[in-house]
Coordinates of N, CA and C in Angstrom, one line a residue:
X1 N 10.6 2.5 -3.8 CA 9.5 1.7 -2.7 C 9.1 0.5 -3.9
X2 N 9.0 -0.5 -3.2 CA 8.6 -1.6 -4.2 C 7.3 -2.6 -3.9
X3 N 6.6 -2.6 -4.6 CA 5.1 -2.9 -4.2 C 5.5 -4.6 -3.8
X4 N 4.9 -5.0 -2.6 CA 4.6 -6.3 -1.8 C 3.6 -7.4 -2.8
X5 N 3.7 -7.5 -3.8 CA 2.6 -8.1 -4.7 C 2.1 -9.2 -4.4
X6 N 1.1 -9.7 -4.3 CA 0.4 -10.8 -3.9 C -0.8 -11.0 -4.8
X7 N -1.6 -12.1 -4.9 CA -2.7 -12.1 -5.8 C -3.9 -11.9 -4.9
X8 N -4.9 -11.1 -5.7 CA -5.9 -10.4 -5.5 C -7.1 -11.5 -6.0
X9 N -7.6 -11.4 -5.0 CA -9.0 -12.6 -4.6 C -9.9 -11.9 -4.3
X10 N -10.9 -11.5 -5.5 CA -12.3 -10.3 -5.9 C -13.0 -11.7 -5.6
X11 N -14.3 -11.0 -4.4 CA -15.3 -11.5 -4.2 C -16.8 -11.7 -5.6
X12 N -17.4 -12.2 -6.0 CA -18.1 -12.2 -7.3 C -19.4 -10.6 -7.0
X13 N -19.9 -9.9 -7.8 CA -20.4 -9.0 -8.0 C -21.9 -9.5 -8.1
X14 N -22.3 -10.6 -8.6 CA -23.3 -11.3 -8.4 C -23.3 -12.6 -7.7
X15 N -24.4 -12.6 -7.3 CA -25.4 -11.8 -6.6 C -24.2 -11.0 -5.6
X16 N -24.7 -10.1 -5.3 CA -23.9 -9.2 -4.7 C -24.6 -9.4 -3.0
X17 N -23.3 -9.3 -2.1 CA -23.3 -9.4 -0.9 C -22.2 -8.0 -0.5
X18 N -23.1 -7.9 0.4 CA -22.4 -6.0 0.8 C -23.0 -5.5 2.2
X19 N -22.0 -5.1 2.8 CA -22.1 -4.5 4.4 C -21.7 -2.7 3.8
X20 N -23.1 -2.0 4.4 CA -23.1 -0.5 4.4 C -22.5 -0.1 5.9
X21 N -21.5 1.0 6.1 CA -21.9 1.0 7.4 C -21.4 2.4 7.1
X22 N -21.3 3.0 8.4 CA -21.1 4.7 8.8 C -21.2 4.7 10.0
X23 N -19.9 5.3 10.3 CA -19.6 6.4 12.1 C -20.5 7.1 12.1
X24 N -20.8 7.3 13.2 CA -21.6 8.3 13.7 C -20.5 8.8 15.3
X25 N -20.5 10.1 15.2 CA -20.4 10.9 16.1 C -21.5 11.8 16.9
X26 N -22.0 11.7 17.8 CA -23.1 12.9 17.8 C -24.1 13.4 17.2
X27 N -24.5 12.3 16.4 CA -25.6 12.3 14.9 C -26.9 12.3 15.1
X28 N -27.3 12.5 16.6 CA -28.9 12.0 17.1 C -29.7 12.4 15.7
X29 N -29.6 13.9 15.1 CA -30.3 14.6 14.2 C -30.7 13.8 12.7
X30 N -29.4 13.0 12.3 CA -29.1 12.6 11.2 C -29.4 10.6 11.0
X31 N -29.0 10.3 12.0 CA -28.6 8.9 11.9 C -29.6 7.9 11.6
X32 N -30.8 8.6 12.0 CA -32.4 7.7 11.4 C -32.6 7.9 9.3
X33 N -32.0 9.1 9.5 CA -32.1 9.6 8.4 C -31.4 8.5 7.4
X34 N -30.3 8.5 7.8 CA -29.0 7.6 7.0 C -29.1 6.3 6.8
X35 N -29.4 5.9 8.2 CA -29.7 4.7 8.3 C -30.9 4.2 7.2
X36 N -32.2 4.8 7.6 CA -33.3 4.3 6.4 C -33.0 4.6 4.8
X37 N -32.2 5.8 4.4 CA -31.9 5.8 3.3 C -30.7 4.6 3.2
X38 N -29.4 4.2 4.0 CA -28.9 3.1 3.6 C -29.6 1.5 3.3
X39 N -30.7 1.4 4.1 CA -31.8 0.4 3.7 C -32.4 0.2 2.3
X40 N -32.8 1.1 2.4 CA -33.4 1.5 1.1 C -32.6 0.8 -0.1
X41 N -31.5 1.7 -0.1 CA -30.7 1.2 -1.1 C -30.1 -0.5 -1.0
X42 N -29.7 -0.8 0.0 CA -29.2 -2.0 0.2 C -30.5 -3.0 -0.4
X43 N -31.4 -2.8 -0.2 CA -32.9 -3.7 -0.2 C -32.9 -3.8 -2.1
X44 N -32.4 -2.9 -2.8 CA -32.6 -2.5 -4.0 C -31.3 -3.4 -4.9
X45 N -30.3 -3.5 -4.1 CA -29.0 -4.0 -5.3 C -28.3 -4.7 -4.7
X46 N -28.7 -5.3 -4.0 CA -28.1 -6.6 -3.0 C -28.9 -8.2 -2.6
X47 N -28.5 -8.9 -2.7 CA -29.1 -10.0 -2.7 C -29.1 -10.3 -0.9
X48 N -27.7 -10.1 -0.3 CA -27.7 -10.6 1.2 C -26.6 -9.1 1.4
X49 N -27.8 -8.5 2.5 CA -26.8 -7.5 3.0 C -27.0 -7.0 4.2
X50 N -26.2 -5.9 4.8 CA -26.6 -5.4 6.1 C -26.0 -4.4 6.3
X51 N -26.4 -3.2 7.6 CA -26.4 -2.0 7.1 C -25.7 -1.9 8.9
X52 N -25.0 -1.4 9.2 CA -24.1 -1.2 10.5 C -23.7 0.3 10.8
X53 N -24.4 0.3 12.3 CA -24.3 1.9 12.5 C -23.0 1.8 13.8
X54 N -22.0 2.5 13.3 CA -21.1 2.3 14.6 C -21.1 4.1 15.3
X55 N -21.4 3.8 16.2 CA -22.1 4.6 17.3 C -20.6 5.3 18.1
X56 N -19.7 6.1 17.6 CA -18.3 5.9 18.1 C -18.7 6.8 19.4
X57 N -18.4 6.5 20.5 CA -18.8 6.8 21.7 C -19.5 8.6 22.0
X58 N -20.8 8.2 21.1 CA -21.5 9.6 21.6 C -22.1 9.8 22.4
X59 N -21.8 11.3 23.0 CA -22.6 12.0 24.1 C -24.0 12.0 24.1
X60 N -24.8 12.0 23.0 CA -26.1 12.3 22.7 C -27.0 10.8 22.7
X61 N -27.9 11.3 21.6 CA -28.8 10.2 21.8 C -28.9 8.9 20.5
X62 N -27.3 9.4 19.9 CA -27.3 8.6 19.1 C -27.2 6.9 19.0
X63 N -26.3 6.6 20.1 CA -26.5 5.0 20.2 C -27.9 4.9 20.7
X64 N -28.7 5.1 21.4 CA -30.0 4.7 21.7 C -30.8 4.7 20.5
X65 N -30.6 5.5 19.6 CA -31.2 5.7 18.3 C -31.3 4.3 17.2
X66 N -29.8 4.2 17.1 CA -29.1 3.1 16.2 C -30.0 1.8 17.1
X67 N -29.8 1.9 18.0 CA -29.9 0.7 18.9 C -31.7 0.3 18.5
X68 N -32.6 1.3 18.6 CA -33.7 1.1 18.0 C -33.6 0.5 17.0
X69 N -33.3 1.7 16.3 CA -33.4 1.0 14.9 C -32.6 -0.5 14.5
X70 N -31.9 -0.8 15.2 CA -31.2 -2.4 15.2 C -32.3 -3.4 15.3
X71 N -33.3 -2.8 16.5 CA -34.3 -3.7 17.0 C -35.3 -3.8 16.0
X72 N -35.7 -2.5 15.3 CA -36.6 -2.3 14.3 C -36.6 -3.0 12.9
X73 N -35.4 -3.2 12.5 CA -35.3 -2.9 10.8 C -34.3 -4.1 11.0
X74 N -34.9 -5.4 10.0 CA -34.1 -6.6 10.3 C -32.4 -5.9 9.1
X75 N -31.3 -6.8 9.3 CA -30.3 -6.5 8.6 C -29.7 -5.2 9.4
X76 N -30.3 -4.5 10.2 CA -29.4 -3.4 10.9 C -28.9 -3.6 12.3
X77 N -27.5 -3.5 12.3 CA -26.9 -3.4 13.8 C -26.4 -2.4 13.8
X78 N -26.4 -2.4 15.2 CA -25.1 -1.2 16.0 C -23.9 -1.4 16.8
X79 N -23.0 -1.0 16.6 CA -22.1 -1.1 17.0 C -21.5 -0.2 17.9
X80 N -20.6 -0.3 19.4 CA -20.3 0.9 20.1 C -19.3 1.0 20.3
X81 N -18.3 2.2 20.2 CA -17.0 2.2 21.0 C -17.1 3.0 22.0
X82 N -17.0 2.2 23.1 CA -16.3 2.9 24.7 C -15.4 2.9 24.8
X83 N -14.8 3.9 25.3 CA -15.1 5.5 24.9 C -14.9 5.7 23.4
X84 N -14.7 7.3 23.5 CA -14.9 7.5 21.8 C -13.2 7.0 21.3
X85 N -13.3 6.8 20.0 CA -12.1 5.9 19.7 C -11.6 6.9 18.3
X86 N -12.0 7.9 17.9 CA -11.6 8.8 17.1 C -12.5 8.1 15.5
X87 N -12.0 9.2 14.3 CA -12.4 8.7 13.4 C -11.6 7.2 12.6
X88 N -10.5 7.0 12.4 CA -10.1 5.7 12.3 C -10.5 4.8 13.3
X89 N -11.0 5.0 14.8 CA -11.1 3.9 15.2 C -12.4 3.9 15.0
X90 N -13.3 4.4 14.6 CA -14.6 4.0 14.1 C -14.8 3.5 13.1
X91 N -13.8 3.6 11.6 CA -14.0 2.7 11.1 C -13.5 1.4 11.2
X92 N -12.2 1.1 12.1 CA -12.2 -0.1 12.1 C -12.9 -0.9 12.6
X93 N -13.6 -0.2 13.3 CA -14.8 -1.2 14.1 C -16.1 -1.4 13.2
X94 N -16.1 -0.8 12.0 CA -17.2 -0.9 11.2 C -16.5 -2.0 10.1
X95 N -15.1 -1.8 9.6 CA -14.5 -3.0 8.8 C -14.2 -4.4 9.5
X96 N -14.3 -4.1 10.8 CA -13.9 -5.5 11.6 C -15.3 -6.1 11.9
X97 N -16.4 -5.5 12.0 CA -17.7 -5.9 11.7 C -18.4 -6.7 11.1
X98 N -18.1 -6.1 9.3 CA -18.3 -6.0 8.4 C -18.1 -7.6 8.1
X99 N -19.5 -8.8 7.8 CA -19.7 -9.7 7.3 C -19.6 -10.2 5.7
X100 N -20.1 -9.7 5.5 CA -20.1 -9.4 3.8 C -19.6 -9.0 2.8
X101 N -19.3 -10.0 1.5 CA -18.3 -9.8 1.0 C -17.8 -8.6 0.4
X102 N -18.5 -7.5 -0.2 CA -18.2 -6.2 0.4 C -18.1 -4.8 1.0
X103 N -17.6 -4.3 1.1 CA -17.8 -3.2 2.2 C -17.8 -1.5 1.8
X104 N -18.9 -1.3 1.7 CA -19.3 0.1 1.7 C -19.6 1.1 2.7
X105 N -18.5 2.0 2.6 CA -19.1 3.3 4.0 C -18.3 4.5 3.5
X106 N -19.4 5.3 4.5 CA -19.8 6.5 4.2 C -19.6 7.4 5.5
X107 N -19.4 8.7 5.7 CA -19.7 9.3 7.1 C -21.8 9.2 7.4
X108 N -21.7 9.2 9.1 CA -23.1 9.2 9.5 C -23.6 10.9 9.5
X109 N -23.3 11.7 8.3 CA -23.8 13.1 8.4 C -24.8 13.7 7.7
X110 N -24.3 12.8 7.0 CA -26.0 13.3 5.7 C -25.6 13.8 4.5
X111 N -24.0 13.6 4.1 CA -23.8 14.8 3.3 C -23.4 13.9 2.0
X112 N -23.7 12.5 1.8 CA -23.5 12.1 0.4 C -24.5 11.4 0.2
X113 N -25.2 11.0 -0.9 CA -26.3 10.2 -1.2 C -26.5 8.8 -1.7
X114 N -26.8 8.0 -1.1 CA -26.8 6.7 -1.1 C -27.3 5.8 -2.8
X115 N -28.2 6.8 -3.4 CA -28.9 6.7 -4.5 C -27.4 6.5 -5.4
X116 N -26.4 6.8 -5.3 CA -25.0 7.1 -6.1 C -24.2 5.7 -6.0
X117 N -24.4 5.2 -5.1 CA -23.8 3.7 -4.7 C -23.9 3.1 -6.0
X118 N -25.1 3.0 -6.6 CA -25.2 1.6 -7.7 C -23.9 2.3 -8.6
X119 N -23.5 2.9 -8.6 CA -22.8 3.6 -10.0 C -21.3 3.1 -9.8
X120 N -20.8 2.5 -8.5 CA -19.7 2.5 -8.8 C -19.8 0.8 -8.7
X121 N -20.7 -0.2 -8.5 CA -20.6 -1.6 -9.1 C -20.1 -1.6 -10.4
X122 N -20.3 -1.2 -11.5 CA -20.1 -1.8 -12.9 C -18.1 -1.1 -12.7
X123 N -17.7 0.0 -11.7 CA -16.3 -0.2 -11.8 C -15.3 -1.4 -11.2
X124 N -16.4 -2.4 -10.7 CA -15.8 -3.6 -9.6 C -15.2 -4.3 -10.4
X125 N -16.0 -4.5 -11.6 CA -15.9 -5.5 -13.3 C -14.7 -5.4 -13.2
X126 N -13.5 -4.5 -13.1 CA -12.3 -4.5 -13.7 C -11.4 -3.7 -12.6
X127 N -11.9 -3.3 -11.4 CA -11.2 -3.2 -10.6 C -11.1 -3.5 -9.6
X128 N -10.3 -3.4 -8.1 CA -10.7 -3.7 -6.9 C -11.3 -2.9 -5.6
X129 N -11.5 -2.0 -5.7 CA -11.3 -0.8 -5.2 C -12.2 0.1 -5.8
X130 N -13.5 1.3 -5.1 CA -13.5 2.0 -6.1 C -13.4 3.9 -4.6
X131 N -12.7 4.3 -4.9 CA -12.3 5.0 -3.9 C -12.8 6.9 -4.8
X132 N -13.9 7.3 -4.4 CA -14.4 8.4 -5.1 C -14.0 9.8 -4.5
X133 N -14.4 10.7 -5.5 CA -13.6 12.4 -5.1 C -15.5 13.4 -5.2
X134 N -14.9 14.0 -4.2 CA -16.2 15.4 -4.0 C -15.7 16.6 -5.6
X135 N -16.6 16.3 -6.5 CA -16.4 17.3 -7.2 C -17.0 19.0 -7.0
X136 N -17.9 18.7 -5.8 CA -18.5 19.9 -5.3 C -18.4 20.1 -3.7
X137 N -17.3 19.9 -3.6 CA -17.3 19.9 -1.8 C -17.7 20.6 -1.5
X138 N -19.3 20.6 -0.5 CA -19.4 22.0 0.5 C -18.9 22.1 1.7
X139 N -17.4 23.0 1.9 CA -17.1 22.8 2.7 C -15.8 24.0 2.8
X140 N -15.7 24.6 4.1 CA -15.0 26.0 4.0 C -13.5 26.2 2.8
X141 N -13.2 27.4 2.5 CA -12.2 27.0 1.6 C -10.8 26.7 2.7
X142 N -10.6 27.2 2.9 CA -9.2 26.3 4.3 C -9.4 25.1 4.4
X143 N -10.6 24.7 4.6 CA -11.0 23.1 4.4 C -10.2 22.4 2.9
X144 N -11.4 23.0 1.8 CA -10.7 22.3 0.8 C -8.7 22.3 0.7
X145 N -8.8 23.3 0.8 CA -6.9 23.8 0.6 C -6.0 22.7 1.4
X146 N -6.7 22.6 2.8 CA -5.8 21.7 3.7 C -6.0 20.1 2.9
X147 N -6.7 19.9 2.3 CA -7.4 18.7 1.7 C -6.7 18.6 0.8
X148 N -6.7 19.4 -0.1 CA -5.5 19.5 -1.6 C -4.3 19.2 -1.5
X149 N -3.7 19.8 0.1 CA -2.0 19.7 0.3 C -1.6 18.2 1.2
X150 N -3.3 17.7 1.6 CA -2.8 16.7 2.4 C -2.8 15.5 1.5
X151 N -4.0 15.2 0.1 CA -3.8 14.4 -1.1 C -2.6 14.6 -1.5
X152 N -2.3 15.8 -2.1 CA -1.2 15.8 -2.7 C 0.2 14.8 -2.1
X153 N 0.3 15.5 -0.7 CA 1.7 15.1 0.6 C 1.0 13.1 0.1
X154 N -0.1 12.6 0.3 CA -0.2 11.2 0.2 C 0.0 10.3 -0.7
X155 N -0.5 11.1 -1.9 CA 0.3 10.9 -3.5 C 1.4 10.4 -3.5
X156 N 2.4 11.5 -3.2 CA 3.4 11.8 -3.6 C 4.7 10.6 -2.6
X157 N 4.1 10.3 -1.6 CA 4.7 9.4 -0.5 C 4.3 7.9 -0.8
X158 N 3.1 7.4 -1.1 CA 2.8 6.1 -1.5 C 3.0 5.8 -2.6
X159 N 2.7 6.8 -3.7 CA 3.0 6.6 -5.6 C 1.2 6.5 -6.0
X160 N 0.7 7.3 -5.2 CA -0.8 6.9 -5.6 C -1.1 8.2 -6.4
X161 N -2.6 8.0 -7.6 CA -2.9 9.1 -8.3 C -4.5 9.3 -7.6
X162 N -4.4 9.6 -6.6 CA -5.8 9.8 -6.3 C -6.5 11.4 -6.1
X163 N -7.7 11.8 -6.4 CA -8.0 12.9 -6.0 C -8.2 13.5 -5.2
X164 N -8.6 12.3 -3.9 CA -9.8 12.9 -3.0 C -9.6 11.8 -2.0
X165 N -8.3 11.8 -0.9 CA -7.9 10.5 -0.1 C -9.2 10.3 0.7
X166 N -9.8 11.6 0.9 CA -10.0 11.5 2.2 C -11.7 11.3 2.3
X167 N -12.2 11.4 1.4 CA -13.9 11.2 0.5 C -14.2 10.0 1.1
X168 N -15.4 9.9 2.1 CA -15.9 9.0 2.7 C -17.2 8.4 1.5
X169 N -16.6 7.5 0.6 CA -17.6 7.5 -0.1 C -16.9 6.2 -0.9
X170 N -16.6 5.0 -0.2 CA -15.8 4.0 -1.1 C -16.0 2.4 -1.1
X171 N -15.2 1.6 -1.7 CA -16.2 0.3 -1.4 C -14.4 -0.3 -1.6
X172 N -14.9 -1.3 -0.7 CA -13.4 -2.5 -0.8 C -13.6 -4.0 -0.6
X173 N -13.6 -4.6 -1.3 CA -13.7 -6.3 -1.1 C -13.0 -6.4 0.7
X174 N -13.6 -7.2 1.4 CA -13.9 -7.6 2.6 C -12.3 -8.0 3.1
X175 N -12.0 -9.0 1.9 CA -10.9 -9.9 2.2 C -9.5 -9.2 2.6
X176 N -9.8 -7.9 2.2 CA -8.6 -7.0 2.3 C -8.4 -6.5 3.4
X177 N -9.1 -6.9 4.2 CA -9.0 -6.7 6.0 C -8.5 -7.5 6.5
X178 N -8.3 -8.6 5.8 CA -7.7 -10.0 6.8 C -6.4 -9.8 6.2
X179 N -5.8 -8.7 5.3 CA -4.5 -8.9 5.2 C -3.8 -7.9 5.6
X180 N -4.5 -6.9 5.9 CA -3.9 -5.3 6.4 C -4.2 -5.6 8.3
X181 N -3.0 -5.0 8.5 CA -3.5 -4.5 9.6 C -3.9 -2.9 9.8
X182 N -4.6 -2.5 10.6 CA -5.2 -1.0 10.4 C -4.6 -0.4 11.8
X183 N -3.9 0.5 11.8 CA -3.3 1.5 13.0 C -3.9 2.4 13.5
X184 N -4.0 3.3 12.0 CA -4.4 4.6 12.8 C -5.9 4.9 13.7
X185 N -6.2 5.7 14.1 CA -7.6 5.9 15.1 C -7.7 7.3 14.7
X186 N -6.9 8.1 13.5 CA -7.2 9.5 13.5 C -7.5 9.4 11.7
X187 N -7.3 10.9 11.5 CA -7.5 11.1 10.3 C -6.5 10.7 9.4
X188 N -5.6 9.8 9.2 CA -4.7 8.9 8.4 C -5.6 7.9 8.4
X189 N -6.5 7.2 8.4 CA -7.1 5.9 8.6 C -7.2 5.5 7.1
X190 N -7.6 6.6 6.2 CA -8.3 6.4 4.7 C -6.7 6.5 4.0
X191 N -5.8 7.1 4.0 CA -4.6 6.9 3.6 C -3.5 5.6 3.5
X192 N -4.1 5.2 5.4 CA -3.0 4.2 5.6 C -3.9 2.8 4.8
X193 N -5.0 2.5 4.5 CA -5.9 1.6 4.0 C -5.7 1.6 2.3
X194 N -5.8 3.1 1.6 CA -5.5 3.0 0.6 C -4.0 2.7 0.0
X195 N -2.8 2.9 0.9 CA -1.6 2.7 0.5 C -1.0 1.3 1.0
X196 N -1.6 0.8 1.7 CA -1.7 -0.4 2.1 C -2.5 -1.8 1.0
X197 N -2.9 -1.1 0.6 CA -4.2 -2.0 -0.6 C -3.5 -1.9 -1.6
X198 N -3.0 -0.6 -2.0 CA -2.1 -0.2 -3.5 C -0.9 -1.5 -3.0
X199 N 0.1 -1.3 -2.1 CA 1.5 -2.1 -1.8 C 0.7 -3.4 -2.2
X200 N -0.3 -4.1 -2.0 CA -0.9 -5.3 -2.3 C -0.8 -6.0 -3.8
X201 N -0.9 -4.7 -4.3 CA -1.5 -4.7 -6.0 C -2.7 -4.7 -6.0
X202 N -3.7 -4.3 -5.0 CA -4.9 -3.8 -5.6 C -5.8 -2.6 -6.6
X203 N -6.5 -2.8 -7.1 CA -6.0 -1.6 -8.6 C -7.5 -0.9 -7.3
X204 N -7.4 0.4 -8.1 CA -8.3 1.3 -7.3 C -9.0 2.3 -8.6
X205 N -10.2 2.4 -8.8 CA -10.8 3.5 -9.3 C -11.5 4.7 -9.1
X206 N -11.5 5.7 -9.5 CA -12.2 6.7 -9.3 C -13.3 7.3 -9.7
X207 N -14.2 7.7 -9.2 CA -15.4 8.5 -9.9 C -16.2 9.6 -9.3
X208 N -16.6 10.4 -9.5 CA -16.9 11.5 -8.9 C -18.5 10.8 -8.3
X209 N -18.8 12.1 -7.5 CA -20.1 12.1 -6.2 C -20.0 13.3 -5.9
X210 N -21.2 13.5 -5.9 CA -22.1 14.6 -4.9 C -21.5 14.7 -3.6
X211 N -21.3 16.1 -3.1 CA -21.4 16.2 -1.6 C -22.0 17.2 -1.3
X212 N -22.9 16.9 -0.6 CA -24.1 17.9 0.1 C -23.9 18.7 1.6
X213 N -24.4 20.4 1.5 CA -24.4 20.7 3.0 C -24.9 19.7 4.2
X214 N -23.8 20.1 5.3 CA -24.7 19.3 6.3 C -25.7 20.3 6.7
X215 N -27.0 19.2 7.3 CA -28.3 19.9 7.3 C -28.2 20.1 9.2
X216 N -27.3 18.5 9.9 CA -27.5 19.1 11.5 C -26.4 18.7 11.9
X217 N -26.4 18.7 12.8 CA -25.5 18.6 13.7 C -23.7 19.4 13.3
X218 N -23.1 19.2 14.1 CA -21.9 20.0 14.0 C -20.4 19.0 13.4
X219 N -20.0 19.8 12.8 CA -18.5 19.2 12.0 C -17.3 18.9 13.1
X220 N -16.8 18.1 13.2 CA -15.7 17.6 13.8 C -14.2 17.3 13.0
X221 N -13.0 17.3 13.6 CA -12.2 16.4 13.2 C -11.1 17.8 12.2
X222 N -11.2 19.0 12.2 CA -10.2 19.7 11.8 C -9.2 20.5 12.8
X223 N -9.5 20.0 14.1 CA -8.7 20.9 15.0 C -7.3 20.6 14.7
X224 N -6.4 21.5 15.6 CA -5.0 21.4 15.0 C -4.3 20.4 15.3
X225 N -4.8 19.3 16.9 CA -4.3 18.4 17.3 C -4.7 17.4 16.5
X226 N -5.7 17.1 15.8 CA -5.9 16.1 15.0 C -5.2 16.0 13.7
X227 N -5.3 17.4 13.4 CA -4.0 17.5 12.1 C -2.5 17.4 12.2
X228 N -2.3 17.6 13.7 CA -0.8 17.5 13.5 C -0.7 15.9 13.8
X229 N -1.3 15.0 14.6 CA -1.6 13.8 15.0 C -1.4 12.9 13.4
X230 N -2.1 13.6 12.3 CA -2.3 12.8 11.6 C -0.7 12.9 10.3
X231 N -0.3 13.7 10.6 CA 0.9 14.1 9.9 C 2.2 13.4 10.7
X232 N 1.9 13.4 11.9 CA 3.4 12.3 12.4 C 2.9 10.9 12.1
X233 N 1.8 10.4 11.9 CA 1.5 8.7 11.7 C 1.7 8.9 10.3
X234 N 1.6 9.5 9.3 CA 1.7 9.2 8.0 C 3.1 9.4 7.9
X235 N 3.8 10.0 8.1 CA 5.5 9.8 8.3 C 6.0 8.4 8.8
X236 N 5.4 8.2 9.8 CA 5.6 6.9 10.4 C 5.0 5.7 9.5
X237 N 3.7 6.0 9.1 CA 3.4 5.0 8.2 C 4.5 4.8 7.1
X238 N 4.3 5.6 6.1 CA 5.7 5.9 5.2 C 7.3 4.8 5.6
X239 N 7.8 5.3 6.4 CA 8.4 4.3 7.0 C 8.3 3.0 6.9
X240 N 7.1 2.7 7.4 CA 6.7 1.3 7.7 C 6.5 0.3 6.5
X241 N 5.9 1.2 5.4 CA 5.5 0.6 3.7 C 6.8 0.4 3.2
X242 N 8.1 1.4 3.4 CA 9.6 1.6 2.6 C 10.4 0.3 2.8
X243 N 10.2 0.0 4.3 CA 10.9 -1.1 5.0 C 10.3 -2.5 4.0
X244 N 8.9 -2.3 4.3 CA 8.1 -3.7 4.0 C 8.6 -3.7 2.0
X245 N 8.9 -2.9 1.5 CA 8.6 -2.9 0.2 C 10.7 -3.4 0.3
X246 N 11.2 -2.9 0.7 CA 12.7 -3.0 0.4 C 12.9 -4.7 0.7
X247 N 12.2 -5.6 1.0 CA 12.3 -6.8 1.8 C 11.7 -8.0 0.0
X248 N 11.1 -6.5 -0.7 CA 10.4 -7.4 -1.8 C 10.6 -6.7 -3.1
X249 N 11.8 -7.6 -4.3 CA 11.9 -6.9 -5.1 C 10.8 -7.3 -6.3
X250 N 9.8 -7.3 -6.4 CA 8.6 -7.1 -7.6 C 8.4 -5.7 -7.8
X251 N 8.1 -5.5 -8.9 CA 8.0 -4.3 -9.6 C 6.2 -4.0 -9.0
X252 N 6.3 -2.4 -8.9 CA 5.5 -1.7 -8.5 C 4.3 -2.3 -9.9
X253 N 2.7 -2.2 -9.3 CA 1.6 -2.5 -10.4 C 1.1 -0.8 -11.1
X254 N 0.5 -0.8 -11.6 CA -0.3 0.2 -11.6 C -1.0 1.1 -10.6
X255 N -1.1 2.3 -10.3 CA -1.6 2.7 -9.2 C -3.1 2.8 -9.4
X256 N -3.6 2.5 -10.6 CA -4.8 2.8 -10.9 C -5.6 2.0 -12.1
X257 N -7.2 1.9 -12.4 CA -7.5 0.9 -13.1 C -7.8 1.7 -14.7
X258 N -8.0 1.4 -16.0 CA -8.0 1.9 -16.8 C -9.0 2.4 -17.1

């Protein structure tokens, strides 16, 4: 499989133009706390910023709270998926709604600390994407084992060397999403974006972030149906990228950054 290399146009870091977004599904107990934490960090580090709450068809008061926050806080917007489109569909909505040069996303459950976001910016001086990994993951042993196996398989199929494919603490240049199509509405979405970015020659840096226990709400996304769908989509994506690679004889770029 050969990389489909093209020139990577990287936006400037100074002054920083930044979108922060996070998907929420039934996160009424978390959405306000997470939004206000995102706004506080955005104001500190970015000259031009926005915070987007993606309400993915929630059945509780998440959407109502998101709309109130958007009305109260300049720079905050609410995007609503109706009906629920799944995790991949929620991320797609956030990436497509982003208007700033750089796009950072995390989850809306409050298990990450926005104060660790500024440490990602120096990595973007030499790389194009930062994909973090959880060094103290607050999940059950079975979820950790499943994640390790999934990451190992994705790395093998796409020539990546990433420690935590699905860690929801990443920053991308927004222009990437003008160059790739996103098809996954499920758990494959992170692997799809990273594999396609790598295939275009984007350099990916990694760094560790803390992962905290969920304080409220209920975890979703670990059902057998979701997992099986992700595997079906994974092998379909592998075939697609291999076909794209056969049409290009250019050598593959390095998988990561120095």
